XYZ file of C-alpha atoms in Angstrom:
157
model
C -32.748 4.073 30.737
C -36.045 2.589 29.585
C -35.535 -0.920 28.216
C -38.445 -2.595 26.424
C -39.232 -6.277 26.856
C -42.041 -6.595 24.304
C -44.414 -9.504 23.938
C -45.034 -8.633 20.288
C -44.368 -5.993 17.614
C -47.338 -3.855 18.715
C -45.499 -3.121 21.952
C -42.553 -1.399 20.253
C -41.912 2.313 20.684
C -39.173 4.748 19.812
C -39.542 6.292 23.279
C -37.356 3.529 24.745
C -33.581 3.579 24.997
C -33.124 -0.102 24.236
C -34.994 -3.275 23.338
C -34.522 -6.757 24.772
C -35.107 -8.963 21.718
C -36.039 -12.391 23.091
C -35.669 -15.722 21.321
C -37.212 -18.672 23.172
C -34.134 -20.877 22.905
C -35.475 -23.497 25.307
C -38.274 -24.379 22.906
C -38.110 -25.716 19.403
C -40.774 -23.453 17.944
C -39.274 -21.684 14.910
C -41.791 -18.855 15.293
C -40.383 -17.972 18.726
C -36.782 -18.543 17.677
C -36.815 -16.303 14.570
C -40.207 -16.054 12.843
C -41.629 -13.107 14.783
C -38.252 -11.369 14.564
C -38.218 -11.571 10.763
C -41.642 -9.917 10.503
C -40.652 -7.137 12.922
C -37.079 -6.613 11.643
C -37.658 -3.437 9.601
C -39.852 -1.951 12.324
C -37.181 -2.628 14.960
C -34.434 -1.264 12.721
C -36.437 1.930 12.126
C -36.645 2.564 15.885
C -32.930 3.347 15.890
C -32.495 2.181 19.486
C -30.074 -0.298 21.007
C -31.140 -3.898 20.438
C -30.022 -6.476 22.993
C -30.427 -10.079 21.760
C -31.724 -12.228 24.633
C -31.796 -16.007 25.008
C -35.052 -16.834 26.801
C -35.018 -20.139 28.684
C -38.341 -21.294 30.069
C -37.990 -23.665 33.035
C -40.764 -25.520 34.819
C -42.286 -23.356 37.534
C -44.906 -25.862 38.667
C -47.791 -24.676 36.487
C -48.434 -23.909 32.836
C -47.189 -20.403 32.120
C -48.591 -17.897 29.662
C -45.266 -18.074 27.807
C -45.741 -21.800 27.326
C -49.300 -21.261 26.080
C -48.401 -18.443 23.676
C -45.139 -19.910 22.391
C -46.298 -23.509 22.167
C -43.091 -24.583 23.903
C -42.605 -26.827 26.892
C -40.461 -25.680 29.824
C -37.275 -27.546 30.694
C -37.624 -29.439 34.001
C -35.489 -27.742 36.665
C -34.010 -31.115 37.575
C -32.403 -31.183 34.112
C -29.716 -28.677 35.039
C -27.328 -29.915 32.352
C -29.843 -29.216 29.560
C -30.542 -25.756 30.973
C -26.800 -25.007 31.181
C -26.144 -26.296 27.659
C -29.051 -24.214 26.348
C -27.623 -21.105 28.016
C -24.157 -21.781 26.594
C -25.637 -22.324 23.124
C -27.478 -19.014 23.427
C -24.278 -17.213 24.323
C -22.433 -18.902 21.446
C -25.182 -17.730 19.088
C -24.545 -14.133 20.148
C -27.212 -13.612 22.779
C -26.033 -10.759 24.985
C -28.329 -11.705 27.887
C -29.734 -15.008 29.159
C -33.116 -14.970 30.888
C -34.083 -17.917 33.106
C -37.859 -17.731 33.483
C -40.151 -19.962 35.545
C -43.234 -18.158 34.235
C -45.381 -15.408 35.668
C -46.903 -16.478 38.952
C -44.825 -19.661 39.048
C -45.380 -21.887 42.056
C -41.678 -22.760 42.084
C -39.182 -20.017 41.112
C -35.933 -20.836 39.331
C -33.997 -22.880 41.867
C -30.658 -21.747 43.330
C -28.803 -24.730 41.856
C -30.008 -23.830 38.364
C -29.039 -20.172 38.726
C -25.590 -21.039 40.111
C -24.880 -23.573 37.358
C -25.871 -21.172 34.567
C -23.982 -18.286 36.178
C -20.806 -20.402 36.209
C -21.297 -21.423 32.579
C -21.925 -18.090 30.822
C -20.238 -14.703 30.809
C -23.210 -12.613 29.673
C -25.635 -10.989 32.128
C -28.169 -13.354 33.685
C -31.783 -12.363 34.318
C -33.970 -14.529 36.553
C -37.727 -14.290 36.991
C -40.993 -16.057 37.584
C -42.590 -16.751 40.942
C -40.412 -14.307 42.884
C -42.877 -12.786 45.327
C -40.808 -11.602 48.289
C -37.690 -9.607 48.996
C -36.061 -12.754 50.423
C -36.764 -14.685 47.226
C -35.283 -11.862 45.141
C -32.183 -11.742 47.343
C -31.808 -15.525 47.075
C -31.855 -15.325 43.266
C -29.365 -12.468 43.294
C -27.024 -14.233 45.740
C -27.191 -17.341 43.536
C -25.815 -15.368 40.584
C -28.603 -13.394 38.915
C -27.474 -10.008 37.631
C -31.074 -8.820 37.374
C -34.103 -10.239 39.197
C -37.517 -9.764 37.583
C -40.298 -9.357 40.136
C -43.311 -8.484 37.990
C -45.990 -10.302 39.971
C -44.305 -9.350 43.227
C -44.880 -5.713 42.334
C -48.477 -6.340 41.355
């Protein structure tokens, strides 16, 4: 199946089978929590494809990410595992069907094993992990730590 992970409403298409609908739950920017979703709601509904609500948690990857720039949100320091875990639990309680731990494209430091393990133990929904994963070994490490899906965008590039 083709699953969209759009950056904005212009990237929507009915050719997909499903849509990951991200809310940046680690930030406190209302636009990224719900604002963009409200404006795109009728367009998404008209696609008549499966919509998968996703809790997007931006963690510090060692450099400013494009997500941080675009969303105006600050990443959670990876040392603050408890805040990351509580954010993931809150996302699940709010009905998010997927949690995405993201260190940012091209991150210097990927999401650490301790963070992945702690979140995996805390939530029942699928866990995506990405940002800074450049090698097969790094992808395997994320998967062995509890990621259900490992995003390797820059690694493919």
